[in-house]
Tab-separated table of C-alpha atoms in Angstrom:
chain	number	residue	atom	x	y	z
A	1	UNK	CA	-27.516	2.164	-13.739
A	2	UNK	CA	-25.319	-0.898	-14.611
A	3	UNK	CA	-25.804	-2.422	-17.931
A	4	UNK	CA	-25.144	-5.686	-19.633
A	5	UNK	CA	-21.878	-7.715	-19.952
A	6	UNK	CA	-20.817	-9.596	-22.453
A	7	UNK	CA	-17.259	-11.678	-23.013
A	8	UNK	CA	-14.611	-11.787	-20.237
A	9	UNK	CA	-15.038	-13.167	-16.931
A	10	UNK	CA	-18.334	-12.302	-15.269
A	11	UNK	CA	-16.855	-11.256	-12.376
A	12	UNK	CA	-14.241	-9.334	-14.142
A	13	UNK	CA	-16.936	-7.723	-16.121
A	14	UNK	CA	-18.973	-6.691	-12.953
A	15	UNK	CA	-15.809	-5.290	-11.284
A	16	UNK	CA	-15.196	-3.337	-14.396
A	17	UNK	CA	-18.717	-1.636	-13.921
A	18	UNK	CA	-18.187	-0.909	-10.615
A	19	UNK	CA	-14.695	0.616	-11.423
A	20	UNK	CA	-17.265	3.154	-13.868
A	21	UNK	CA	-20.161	3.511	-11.230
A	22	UNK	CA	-17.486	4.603	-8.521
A	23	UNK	CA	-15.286	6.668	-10.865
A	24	UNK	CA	-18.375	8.650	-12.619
A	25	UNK	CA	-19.451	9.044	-8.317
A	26	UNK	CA	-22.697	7.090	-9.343
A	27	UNK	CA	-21.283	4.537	-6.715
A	28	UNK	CA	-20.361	6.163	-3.451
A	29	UNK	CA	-19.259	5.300	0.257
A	30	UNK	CA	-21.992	3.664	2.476
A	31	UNK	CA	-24.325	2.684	-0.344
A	32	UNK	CA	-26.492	0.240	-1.076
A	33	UNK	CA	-26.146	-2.515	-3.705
A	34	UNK	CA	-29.149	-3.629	-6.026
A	35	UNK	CA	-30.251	-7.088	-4.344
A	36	UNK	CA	-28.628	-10.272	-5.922
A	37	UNK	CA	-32.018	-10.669	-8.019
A	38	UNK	CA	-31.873	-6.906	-9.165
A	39	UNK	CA	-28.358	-7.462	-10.441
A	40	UNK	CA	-28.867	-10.716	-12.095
A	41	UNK	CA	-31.818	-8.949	-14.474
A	42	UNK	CA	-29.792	-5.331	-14.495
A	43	UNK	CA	-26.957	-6.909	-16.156
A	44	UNK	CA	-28.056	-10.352	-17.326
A	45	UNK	CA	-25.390	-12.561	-15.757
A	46	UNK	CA	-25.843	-15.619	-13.774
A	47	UNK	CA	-26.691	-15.596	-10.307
A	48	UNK	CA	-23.260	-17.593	-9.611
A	49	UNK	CA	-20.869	-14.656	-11.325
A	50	UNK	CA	-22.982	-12.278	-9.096
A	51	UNK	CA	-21.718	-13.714	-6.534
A	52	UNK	CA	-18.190	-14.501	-7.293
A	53	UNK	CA	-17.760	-10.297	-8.045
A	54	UNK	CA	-19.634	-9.566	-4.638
A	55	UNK	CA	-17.324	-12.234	-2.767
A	56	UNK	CA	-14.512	-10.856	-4.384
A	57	UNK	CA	-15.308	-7.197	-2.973
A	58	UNK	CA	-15.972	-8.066	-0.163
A	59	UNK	CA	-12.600	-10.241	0.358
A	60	UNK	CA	-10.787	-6.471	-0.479
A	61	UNK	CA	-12.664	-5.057	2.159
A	62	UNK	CA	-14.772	-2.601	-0.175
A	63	UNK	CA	-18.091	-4.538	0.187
A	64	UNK	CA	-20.234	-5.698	3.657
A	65	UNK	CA	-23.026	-7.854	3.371
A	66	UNK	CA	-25.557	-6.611	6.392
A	67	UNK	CA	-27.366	-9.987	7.768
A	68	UNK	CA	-30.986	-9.593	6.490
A	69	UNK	CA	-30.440	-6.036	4.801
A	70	UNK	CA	-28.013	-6.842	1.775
A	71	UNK	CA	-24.794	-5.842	0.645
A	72	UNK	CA	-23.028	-2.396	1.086
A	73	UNK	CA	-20.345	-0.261	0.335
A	74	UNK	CA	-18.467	0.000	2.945
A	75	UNK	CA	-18.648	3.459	4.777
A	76	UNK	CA	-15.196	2.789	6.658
A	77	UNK	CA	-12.219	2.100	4.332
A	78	UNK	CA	-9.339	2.404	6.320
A	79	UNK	CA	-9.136	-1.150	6.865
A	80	UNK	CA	-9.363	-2.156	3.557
A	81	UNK	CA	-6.706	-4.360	1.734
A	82	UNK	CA	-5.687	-5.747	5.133
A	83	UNK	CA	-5.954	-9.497	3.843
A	84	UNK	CA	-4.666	-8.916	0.084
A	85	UNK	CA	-1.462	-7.376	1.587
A	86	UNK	CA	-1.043	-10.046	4.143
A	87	UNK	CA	-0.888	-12.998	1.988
A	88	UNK	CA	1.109	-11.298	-0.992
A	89	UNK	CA	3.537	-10.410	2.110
A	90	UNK	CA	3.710	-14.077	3.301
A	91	UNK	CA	3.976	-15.441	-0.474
A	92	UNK	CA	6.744	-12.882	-1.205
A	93	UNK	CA	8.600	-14.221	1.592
A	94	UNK	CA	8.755	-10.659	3.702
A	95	UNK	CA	10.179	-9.990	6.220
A	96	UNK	CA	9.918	-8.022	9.235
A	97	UNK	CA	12.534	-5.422	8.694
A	98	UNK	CA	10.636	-4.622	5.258
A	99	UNK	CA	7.341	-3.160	7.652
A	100	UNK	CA	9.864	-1.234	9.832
A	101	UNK	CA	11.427	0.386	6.481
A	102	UNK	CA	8.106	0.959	4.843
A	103	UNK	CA	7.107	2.332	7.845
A	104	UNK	CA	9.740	4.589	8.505
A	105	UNK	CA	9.621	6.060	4.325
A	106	UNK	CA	5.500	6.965	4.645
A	107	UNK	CA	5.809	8.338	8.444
A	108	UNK	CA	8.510	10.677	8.786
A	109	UNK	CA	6.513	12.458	5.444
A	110	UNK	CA	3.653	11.680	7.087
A	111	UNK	CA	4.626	13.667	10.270
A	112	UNK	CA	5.773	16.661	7.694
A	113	UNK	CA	2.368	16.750	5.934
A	114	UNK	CA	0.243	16.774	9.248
A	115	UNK	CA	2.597	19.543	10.616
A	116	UNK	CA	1.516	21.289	7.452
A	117	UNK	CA	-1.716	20.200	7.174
A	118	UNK	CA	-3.128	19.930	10.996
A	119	UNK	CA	-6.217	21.407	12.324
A	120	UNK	CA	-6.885	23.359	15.177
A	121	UNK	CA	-9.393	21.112	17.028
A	122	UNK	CA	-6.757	17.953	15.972
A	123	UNK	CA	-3.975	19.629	17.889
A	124	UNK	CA	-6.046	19.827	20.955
A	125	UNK	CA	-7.174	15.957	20.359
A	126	UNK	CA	-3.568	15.190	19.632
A	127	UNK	CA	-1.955	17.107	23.200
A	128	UNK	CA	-5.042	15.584	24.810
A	129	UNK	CA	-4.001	11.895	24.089
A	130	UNK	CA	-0.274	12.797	24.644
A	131	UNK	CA	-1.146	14.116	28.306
A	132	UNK	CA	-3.036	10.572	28.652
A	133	UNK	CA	0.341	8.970	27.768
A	134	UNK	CA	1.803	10.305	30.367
A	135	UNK	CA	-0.268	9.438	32.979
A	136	UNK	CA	-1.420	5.540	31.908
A	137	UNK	CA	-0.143	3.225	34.001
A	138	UNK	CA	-1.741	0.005	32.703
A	139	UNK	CA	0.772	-1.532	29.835
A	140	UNK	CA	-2.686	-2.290	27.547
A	141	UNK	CA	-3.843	1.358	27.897
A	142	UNK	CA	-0.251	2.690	26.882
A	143	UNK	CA	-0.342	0.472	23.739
A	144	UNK	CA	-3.765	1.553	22.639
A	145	UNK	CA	-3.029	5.357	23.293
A	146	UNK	CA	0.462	4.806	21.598
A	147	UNK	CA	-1.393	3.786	18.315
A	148	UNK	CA	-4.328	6.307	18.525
A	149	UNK	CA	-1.509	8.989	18.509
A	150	UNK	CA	0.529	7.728	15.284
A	151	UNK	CA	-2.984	7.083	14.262
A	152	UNK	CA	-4.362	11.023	14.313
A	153	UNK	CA	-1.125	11.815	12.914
A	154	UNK	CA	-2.047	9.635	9.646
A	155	UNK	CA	-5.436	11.444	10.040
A	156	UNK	CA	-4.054	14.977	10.170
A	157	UNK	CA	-1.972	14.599	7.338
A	158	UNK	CA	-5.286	14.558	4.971
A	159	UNK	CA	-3.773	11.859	2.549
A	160	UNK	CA	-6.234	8.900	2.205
A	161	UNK	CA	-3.395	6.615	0.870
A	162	UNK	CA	-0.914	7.651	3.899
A	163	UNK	CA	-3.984	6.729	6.245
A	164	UNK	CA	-4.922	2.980	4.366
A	165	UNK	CA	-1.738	2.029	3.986
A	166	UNK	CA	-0.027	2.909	7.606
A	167	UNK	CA	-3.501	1.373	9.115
A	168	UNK	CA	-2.713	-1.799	7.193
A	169	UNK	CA	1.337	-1.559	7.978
A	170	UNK	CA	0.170	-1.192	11.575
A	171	UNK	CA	-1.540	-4.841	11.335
A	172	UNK	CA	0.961	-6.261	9.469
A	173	UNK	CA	3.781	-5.272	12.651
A	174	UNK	CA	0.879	-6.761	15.049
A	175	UNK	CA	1.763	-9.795	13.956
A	176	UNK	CA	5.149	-9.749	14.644
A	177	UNK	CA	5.397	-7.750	17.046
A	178	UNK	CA	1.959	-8.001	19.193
A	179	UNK	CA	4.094	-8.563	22.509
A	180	UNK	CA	6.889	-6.016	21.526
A	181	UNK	CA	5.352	-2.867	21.585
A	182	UNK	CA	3.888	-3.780	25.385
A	183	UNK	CA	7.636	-4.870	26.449
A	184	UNK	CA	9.005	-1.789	24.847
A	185	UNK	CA	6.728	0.380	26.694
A	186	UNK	CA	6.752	-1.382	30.100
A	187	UNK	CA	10.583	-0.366	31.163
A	188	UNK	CA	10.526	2.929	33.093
A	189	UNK	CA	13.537	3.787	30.719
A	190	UNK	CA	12.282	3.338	27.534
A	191	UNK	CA	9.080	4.981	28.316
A	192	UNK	CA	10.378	8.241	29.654
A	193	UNK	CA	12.777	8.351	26.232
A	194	UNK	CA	9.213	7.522	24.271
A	195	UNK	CA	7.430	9.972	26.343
A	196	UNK	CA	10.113	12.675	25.408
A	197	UNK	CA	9.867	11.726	21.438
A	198	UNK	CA	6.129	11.626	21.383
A	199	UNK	CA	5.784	15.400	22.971
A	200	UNK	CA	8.443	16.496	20.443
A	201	UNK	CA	6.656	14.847	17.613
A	202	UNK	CA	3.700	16.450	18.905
A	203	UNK	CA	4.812	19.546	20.176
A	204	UNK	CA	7.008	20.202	15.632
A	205	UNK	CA	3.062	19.331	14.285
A	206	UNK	CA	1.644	21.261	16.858
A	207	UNK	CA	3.772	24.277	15.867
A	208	UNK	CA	3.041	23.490	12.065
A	209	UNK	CA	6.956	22.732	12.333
A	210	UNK	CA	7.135	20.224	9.529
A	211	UNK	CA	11.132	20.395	9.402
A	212	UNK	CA	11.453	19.584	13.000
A	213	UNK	CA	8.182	17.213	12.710
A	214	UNK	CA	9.684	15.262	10.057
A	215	UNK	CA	13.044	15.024	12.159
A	216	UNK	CA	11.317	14.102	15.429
A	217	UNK	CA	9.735	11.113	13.613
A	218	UNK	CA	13.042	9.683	12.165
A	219	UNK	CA	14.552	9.882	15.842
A	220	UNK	CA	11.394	7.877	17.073
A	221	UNK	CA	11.226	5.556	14.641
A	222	UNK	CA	14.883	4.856	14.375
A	223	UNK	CA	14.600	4.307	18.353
A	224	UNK	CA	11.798	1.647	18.005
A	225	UNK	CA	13.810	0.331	15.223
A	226	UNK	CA	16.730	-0.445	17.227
A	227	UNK	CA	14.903	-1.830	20.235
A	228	UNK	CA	13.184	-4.208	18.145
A	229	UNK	CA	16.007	-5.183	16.380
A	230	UNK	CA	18.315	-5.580	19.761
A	231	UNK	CA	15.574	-7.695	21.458
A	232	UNK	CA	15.392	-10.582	18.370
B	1	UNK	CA	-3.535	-30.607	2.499
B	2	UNK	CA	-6.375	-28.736	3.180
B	3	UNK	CA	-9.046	-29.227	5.667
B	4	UNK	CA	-12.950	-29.544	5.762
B	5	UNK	CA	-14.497	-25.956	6.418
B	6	UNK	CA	-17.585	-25.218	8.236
B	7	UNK	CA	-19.805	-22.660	10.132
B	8	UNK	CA	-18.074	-19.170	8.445
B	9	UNK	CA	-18.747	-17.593	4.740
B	10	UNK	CA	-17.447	-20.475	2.932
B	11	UNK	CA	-15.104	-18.029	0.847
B	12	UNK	CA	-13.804	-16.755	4.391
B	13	UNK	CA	-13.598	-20.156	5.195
B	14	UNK	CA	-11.327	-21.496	2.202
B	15	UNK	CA	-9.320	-17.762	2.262
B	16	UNK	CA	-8.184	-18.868	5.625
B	17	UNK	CA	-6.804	-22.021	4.839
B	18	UNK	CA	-5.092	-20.567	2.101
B	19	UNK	CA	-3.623	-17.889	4.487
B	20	UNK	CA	-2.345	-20.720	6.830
B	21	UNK	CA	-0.819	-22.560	4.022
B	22	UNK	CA	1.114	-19.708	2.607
B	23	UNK	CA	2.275	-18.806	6.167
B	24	UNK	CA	3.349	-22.527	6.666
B	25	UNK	CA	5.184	-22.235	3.659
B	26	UNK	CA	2.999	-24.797	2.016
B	27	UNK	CA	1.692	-23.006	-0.921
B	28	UNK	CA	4.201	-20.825	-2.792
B	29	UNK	CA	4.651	-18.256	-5.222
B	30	UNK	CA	3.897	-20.291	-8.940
B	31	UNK	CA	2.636	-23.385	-7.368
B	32	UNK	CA	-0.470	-24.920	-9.103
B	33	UNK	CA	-3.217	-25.743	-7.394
B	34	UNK	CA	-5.494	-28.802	-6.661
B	35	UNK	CA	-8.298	-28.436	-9.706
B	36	UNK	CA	-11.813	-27.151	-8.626
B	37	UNK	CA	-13.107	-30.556	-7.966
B	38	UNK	CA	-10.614	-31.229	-5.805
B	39	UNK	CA	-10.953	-28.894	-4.029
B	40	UNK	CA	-14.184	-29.459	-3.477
B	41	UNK	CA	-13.535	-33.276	-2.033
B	42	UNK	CA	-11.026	-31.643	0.042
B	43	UNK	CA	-12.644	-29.246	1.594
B	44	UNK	CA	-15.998	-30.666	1.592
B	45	UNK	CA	-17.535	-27.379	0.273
B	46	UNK	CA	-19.836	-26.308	-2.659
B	47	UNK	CA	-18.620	-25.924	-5.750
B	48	UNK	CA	-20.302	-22.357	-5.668
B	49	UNK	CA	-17.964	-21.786	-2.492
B	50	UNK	CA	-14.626	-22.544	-4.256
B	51	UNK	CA	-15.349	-20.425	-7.669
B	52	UNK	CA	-16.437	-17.369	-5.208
B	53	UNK	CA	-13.054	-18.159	-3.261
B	54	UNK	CA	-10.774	-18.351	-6.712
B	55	UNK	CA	-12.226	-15.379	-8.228
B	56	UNK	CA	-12.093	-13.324	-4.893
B	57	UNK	CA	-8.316	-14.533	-5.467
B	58	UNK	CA	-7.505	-13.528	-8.679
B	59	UNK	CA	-9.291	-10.267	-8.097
B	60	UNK	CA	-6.090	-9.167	-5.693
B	61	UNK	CA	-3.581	-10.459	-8.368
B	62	UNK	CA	-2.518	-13.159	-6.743
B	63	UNK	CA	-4.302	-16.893	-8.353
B	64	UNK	CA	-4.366	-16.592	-11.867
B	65	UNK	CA	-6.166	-18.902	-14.342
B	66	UNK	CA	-4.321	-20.545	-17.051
B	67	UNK	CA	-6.410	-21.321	-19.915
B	68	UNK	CA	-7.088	-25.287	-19.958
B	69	UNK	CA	-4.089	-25.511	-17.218
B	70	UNK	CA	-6.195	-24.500	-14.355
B	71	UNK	CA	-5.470	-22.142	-11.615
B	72	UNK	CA	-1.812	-21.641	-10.516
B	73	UNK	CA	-0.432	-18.852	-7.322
B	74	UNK	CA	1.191	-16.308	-9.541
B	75	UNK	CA	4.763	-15.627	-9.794
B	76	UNK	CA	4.920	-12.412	-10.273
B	77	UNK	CA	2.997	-10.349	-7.657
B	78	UNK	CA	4.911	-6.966	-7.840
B	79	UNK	CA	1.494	-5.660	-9.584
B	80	UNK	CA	-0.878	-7.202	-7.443
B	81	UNK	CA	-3.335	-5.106	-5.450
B	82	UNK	CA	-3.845	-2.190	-8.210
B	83	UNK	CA	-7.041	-2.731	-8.898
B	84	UNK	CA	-7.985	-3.130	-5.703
B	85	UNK	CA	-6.119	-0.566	-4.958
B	86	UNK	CA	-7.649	2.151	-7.539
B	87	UNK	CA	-11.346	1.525	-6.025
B	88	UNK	CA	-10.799	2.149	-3.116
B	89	UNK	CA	-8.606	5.402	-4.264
B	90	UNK	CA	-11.657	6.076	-6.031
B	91	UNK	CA	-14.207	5.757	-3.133
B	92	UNK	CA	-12.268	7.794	-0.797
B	93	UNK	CA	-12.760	10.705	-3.237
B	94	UNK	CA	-8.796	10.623	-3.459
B	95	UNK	CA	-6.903	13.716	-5.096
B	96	UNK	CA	-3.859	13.163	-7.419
B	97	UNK	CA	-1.554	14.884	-4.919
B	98	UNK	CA	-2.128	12.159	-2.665
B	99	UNK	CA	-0.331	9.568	-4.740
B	100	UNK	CA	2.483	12.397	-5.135
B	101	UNK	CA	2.736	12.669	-0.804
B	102	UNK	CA	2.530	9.048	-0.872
B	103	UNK	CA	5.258	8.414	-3.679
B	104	UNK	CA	7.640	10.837	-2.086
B	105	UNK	CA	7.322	9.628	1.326
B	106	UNK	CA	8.015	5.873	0.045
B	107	UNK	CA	11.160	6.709	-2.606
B	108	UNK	CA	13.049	9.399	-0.426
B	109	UNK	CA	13.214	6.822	1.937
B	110	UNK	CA	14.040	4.169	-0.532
B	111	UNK	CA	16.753	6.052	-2.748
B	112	UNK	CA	18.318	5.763	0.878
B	113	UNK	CA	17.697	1.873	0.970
B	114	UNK	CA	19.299	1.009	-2.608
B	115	UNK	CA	22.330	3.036	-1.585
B	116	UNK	CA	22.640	0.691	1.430
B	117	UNK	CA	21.658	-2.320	-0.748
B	118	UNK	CA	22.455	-1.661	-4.097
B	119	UNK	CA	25.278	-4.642	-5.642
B	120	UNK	CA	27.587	-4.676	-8.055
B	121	UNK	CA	25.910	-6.101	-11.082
B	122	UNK	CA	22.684	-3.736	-10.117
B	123	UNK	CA	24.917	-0.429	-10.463
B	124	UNK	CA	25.948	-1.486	-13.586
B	125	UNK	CA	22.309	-1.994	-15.184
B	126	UNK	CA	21.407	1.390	-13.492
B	127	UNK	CA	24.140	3.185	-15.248
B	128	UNK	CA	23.734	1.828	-18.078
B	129	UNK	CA	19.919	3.336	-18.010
B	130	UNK	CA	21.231	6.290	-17.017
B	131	UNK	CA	23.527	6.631	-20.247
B	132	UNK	CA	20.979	5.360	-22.497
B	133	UNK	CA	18.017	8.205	-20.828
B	134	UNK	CA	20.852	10.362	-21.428
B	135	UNK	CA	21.218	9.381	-25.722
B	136	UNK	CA	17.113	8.721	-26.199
B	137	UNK	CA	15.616	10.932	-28.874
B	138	UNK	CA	12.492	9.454	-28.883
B	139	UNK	CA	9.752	10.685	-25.784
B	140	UNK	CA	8.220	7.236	-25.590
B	141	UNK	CA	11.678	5.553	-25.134
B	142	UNK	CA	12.638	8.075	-22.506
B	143	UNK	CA	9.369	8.067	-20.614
B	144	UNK	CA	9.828	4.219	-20.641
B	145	UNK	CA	13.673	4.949	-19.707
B	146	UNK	CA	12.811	6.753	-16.263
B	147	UNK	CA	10.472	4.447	-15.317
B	148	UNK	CA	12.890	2.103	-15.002
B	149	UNK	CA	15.422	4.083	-13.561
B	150	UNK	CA	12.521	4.247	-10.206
B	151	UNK	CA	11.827	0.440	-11.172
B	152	UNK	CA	15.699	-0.705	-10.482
B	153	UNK	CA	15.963	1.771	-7.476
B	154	UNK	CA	13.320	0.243	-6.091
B	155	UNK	CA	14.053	-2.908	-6.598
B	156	UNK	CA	17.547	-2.733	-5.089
B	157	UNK	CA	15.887	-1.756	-1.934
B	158	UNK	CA	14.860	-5.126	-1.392
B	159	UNK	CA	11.594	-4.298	0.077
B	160	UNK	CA	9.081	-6.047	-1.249
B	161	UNK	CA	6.816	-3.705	-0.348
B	162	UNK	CA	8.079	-0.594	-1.000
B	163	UNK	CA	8.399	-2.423	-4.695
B	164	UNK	CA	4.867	-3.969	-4.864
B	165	UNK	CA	3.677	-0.420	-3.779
B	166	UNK	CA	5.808	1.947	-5.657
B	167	UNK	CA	4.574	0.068	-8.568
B	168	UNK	CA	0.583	0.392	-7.607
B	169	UNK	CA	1.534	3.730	-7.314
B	170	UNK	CA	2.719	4.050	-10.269
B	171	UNK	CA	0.133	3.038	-12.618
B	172	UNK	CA	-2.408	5.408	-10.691
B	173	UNK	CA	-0.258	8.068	-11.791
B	174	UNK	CA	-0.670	6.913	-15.211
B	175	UNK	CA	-4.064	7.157	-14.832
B	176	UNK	CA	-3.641	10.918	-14.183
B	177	UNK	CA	-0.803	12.010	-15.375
B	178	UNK	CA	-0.496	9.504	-18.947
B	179	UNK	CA	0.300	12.775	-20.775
B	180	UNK	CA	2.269	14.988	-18.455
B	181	UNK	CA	5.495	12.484	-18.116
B	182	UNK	CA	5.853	12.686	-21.666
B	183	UNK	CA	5.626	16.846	-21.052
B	184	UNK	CA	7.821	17.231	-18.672
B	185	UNK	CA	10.203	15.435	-20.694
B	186	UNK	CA	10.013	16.597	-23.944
B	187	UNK	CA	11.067	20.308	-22.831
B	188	UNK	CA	14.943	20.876	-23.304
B	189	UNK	CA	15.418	22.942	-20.261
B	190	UNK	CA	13.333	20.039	-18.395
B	191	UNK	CA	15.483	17.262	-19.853
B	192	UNK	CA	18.878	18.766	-18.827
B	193	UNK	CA	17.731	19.261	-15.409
B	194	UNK	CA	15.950	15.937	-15.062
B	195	UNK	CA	18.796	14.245	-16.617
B	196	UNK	CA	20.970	16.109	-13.777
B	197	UNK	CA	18.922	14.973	-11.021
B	198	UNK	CA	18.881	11.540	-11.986
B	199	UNK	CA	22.629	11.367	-12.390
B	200	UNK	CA	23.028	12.711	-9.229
B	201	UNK	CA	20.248	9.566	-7.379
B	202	UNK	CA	22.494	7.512	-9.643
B	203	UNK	CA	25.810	8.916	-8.507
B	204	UNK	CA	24.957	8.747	-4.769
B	205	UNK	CA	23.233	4.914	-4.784
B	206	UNK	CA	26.290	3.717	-6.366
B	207	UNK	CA	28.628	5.600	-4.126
B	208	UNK	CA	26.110	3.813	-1.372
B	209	UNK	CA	25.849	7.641	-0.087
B	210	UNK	CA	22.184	6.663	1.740
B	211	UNK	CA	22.052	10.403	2.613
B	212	UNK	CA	22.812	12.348	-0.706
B	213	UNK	CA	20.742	9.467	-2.339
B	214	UNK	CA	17.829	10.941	0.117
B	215	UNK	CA	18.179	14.333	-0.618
B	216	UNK	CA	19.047	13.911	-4.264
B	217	UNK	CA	15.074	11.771	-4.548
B	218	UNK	CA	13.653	14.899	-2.516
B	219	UNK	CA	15.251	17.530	-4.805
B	220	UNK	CA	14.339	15.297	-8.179
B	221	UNK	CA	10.137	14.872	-6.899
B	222	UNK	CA	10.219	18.393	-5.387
B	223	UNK	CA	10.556	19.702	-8.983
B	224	UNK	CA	8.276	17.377	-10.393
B	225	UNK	CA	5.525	18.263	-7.944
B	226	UNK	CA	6.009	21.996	-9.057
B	227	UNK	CA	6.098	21.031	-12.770
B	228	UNK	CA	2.895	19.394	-12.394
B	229	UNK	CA	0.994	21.439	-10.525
B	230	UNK	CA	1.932	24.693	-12.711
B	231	UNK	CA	0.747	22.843	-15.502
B	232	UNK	CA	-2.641	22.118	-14.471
């Protein structure tokens, strides 16, 4: 299955190999590794660059290591490349606005593609949560229901980049904005304006409206946008 | 500088400190760090631990190890988080209209950006690119030409993230599409219309016309959507 390295960097050699595992689909989703012993003989490195590749995959979120039962692939990727994009964030010197903008470019396509794209048993999951919206009353519950919505959109649109990368945006704004998003949602105001952009967000998709979808996003987002900007 | 770990994966342990000096400001973009042993004294870890650490590190693109200089925070990190990146592309069984969604999603939204950002001395260089894309002969020099044309537009969004991602994005194109770029521009009738498309982006940045710079992106990756997925 793997073979031997010679050359560069150990761990860049292993990496490499798991690059060719994954892309020939030898490598898949929720499997198991080769112990730590297996992999030493399999591809005649030393224990230590083992280690270094398997510490390295499992700092980009790809690997798990199960206490007692060994290391994994992960099964659950959406996470992934939370940590990487955090610190090359912070060392670029980023900025807040540069999440809301990013943000903004991926969802309003997003919201065009799930329109498009959006099964029948999502739409019911999708009106189900909206209807929840509209009854929470605890601020926490709003939140949470809030992000499981933009969440299923992601989800609906089929695109496994859209979905990493909006799931990793969507910790990066925690961050900054962990209190925000409650305050925004708490005033009676703002709520019944959210309320009203959700269900047309919801209502464009629902209708496989991808025009109006797309346009129902921008007004949210550029809402949110504002708000954030006006409470700094 | 840095603290004594304990209790957590030690590579958890010494990624966290590294996270907290970066957000402190403390560690910056091209700033060397202490050597391995001193690391070790520092944080009163294994040698083992700091190696896994470092490697996990230059894994994501963002240490990188200067040969008999030791291991420095790299300057550059608009290319950081491809590889990365790629497996877990790989693992999610991702399709190559995926990276399309995602790229048009990202640079509608950004051709908007550079027309809001774009200065002086930036419209000049993008002209200039345009003229020369316009004069090229050669299908190398005017695959290497458009590229930069997205580069520069990019980069005069001043989002570090939409750069840093655009250009991930980019090279897992490459991987798929290494051949067609150069096909889509070597046809005449493909040339004349690309050329017009990116004259109009160019026109409408530099006229800081955010929404003709919008619709100008959509109309340029609309046809190159088509064009690719006629040809396969």
């Amino acid at each position: 299955m793997f073979t031997e390295v010679k050359n560069m960097k150990v761990y860049e050699q292993i990496i490499n190999q798991f690059k060719d595992m994954i892309a020939k689909g030898l490598l898949k989703k929720g499997d198991k590794l080769p112990s730590e012993r297996e992999l030493v003989s399999q591809l005649g490195v030393s224990r230590t660059g083992i280690r270094e590749a398997l510490s390295a995959l499992q700092m980009i979120g790809l690997v798990e290591s199960r206490h007692g039962e060994g290391n994994y692939i992960k099964d659950n990727l959406e996470d992934s490349l939370k940590d990487p994009f955090l610190l090359i964030f912070m060392l670029n010197g980023g900025k807040f606005h540069e999440i809301l903008e990013f943000r903004k470019g991926i969802e309003i396509e997003t919201a065009a593609l799930a329109a498009n794209k959006i099964q029948d048993d999502e739409i019911v999951i999708l009106k189900d949560i909206l209807h929840r919206l509209d009854n929470a009353e605890c601020e926490e519950v709003k939140v949470k229901l809030d992000k499981e919505l933009h969440y299923l959109i992601a989800k609906a649109s089929k695109n496994i980049l859209i979905i990493n990368l909006l799931n990793v945006n969507s910790s990066l704004m925690d961050i900054f904005i962990s209190e925000a998003r409650g305050k925004i949602l708490s005033k009676k105001e703002n709520r019944e304006c959210l309320l009203k952009q959700h269900k047309d967000i919801v209502d464009a998709i629902s209708n496989h409206d991808s025009f109006n979808a797309s346009k129902a996003m921008r007004r949210h987002l550029d809402f949110i946008e504002k708000y954030i900007y006006n409470m700094k």
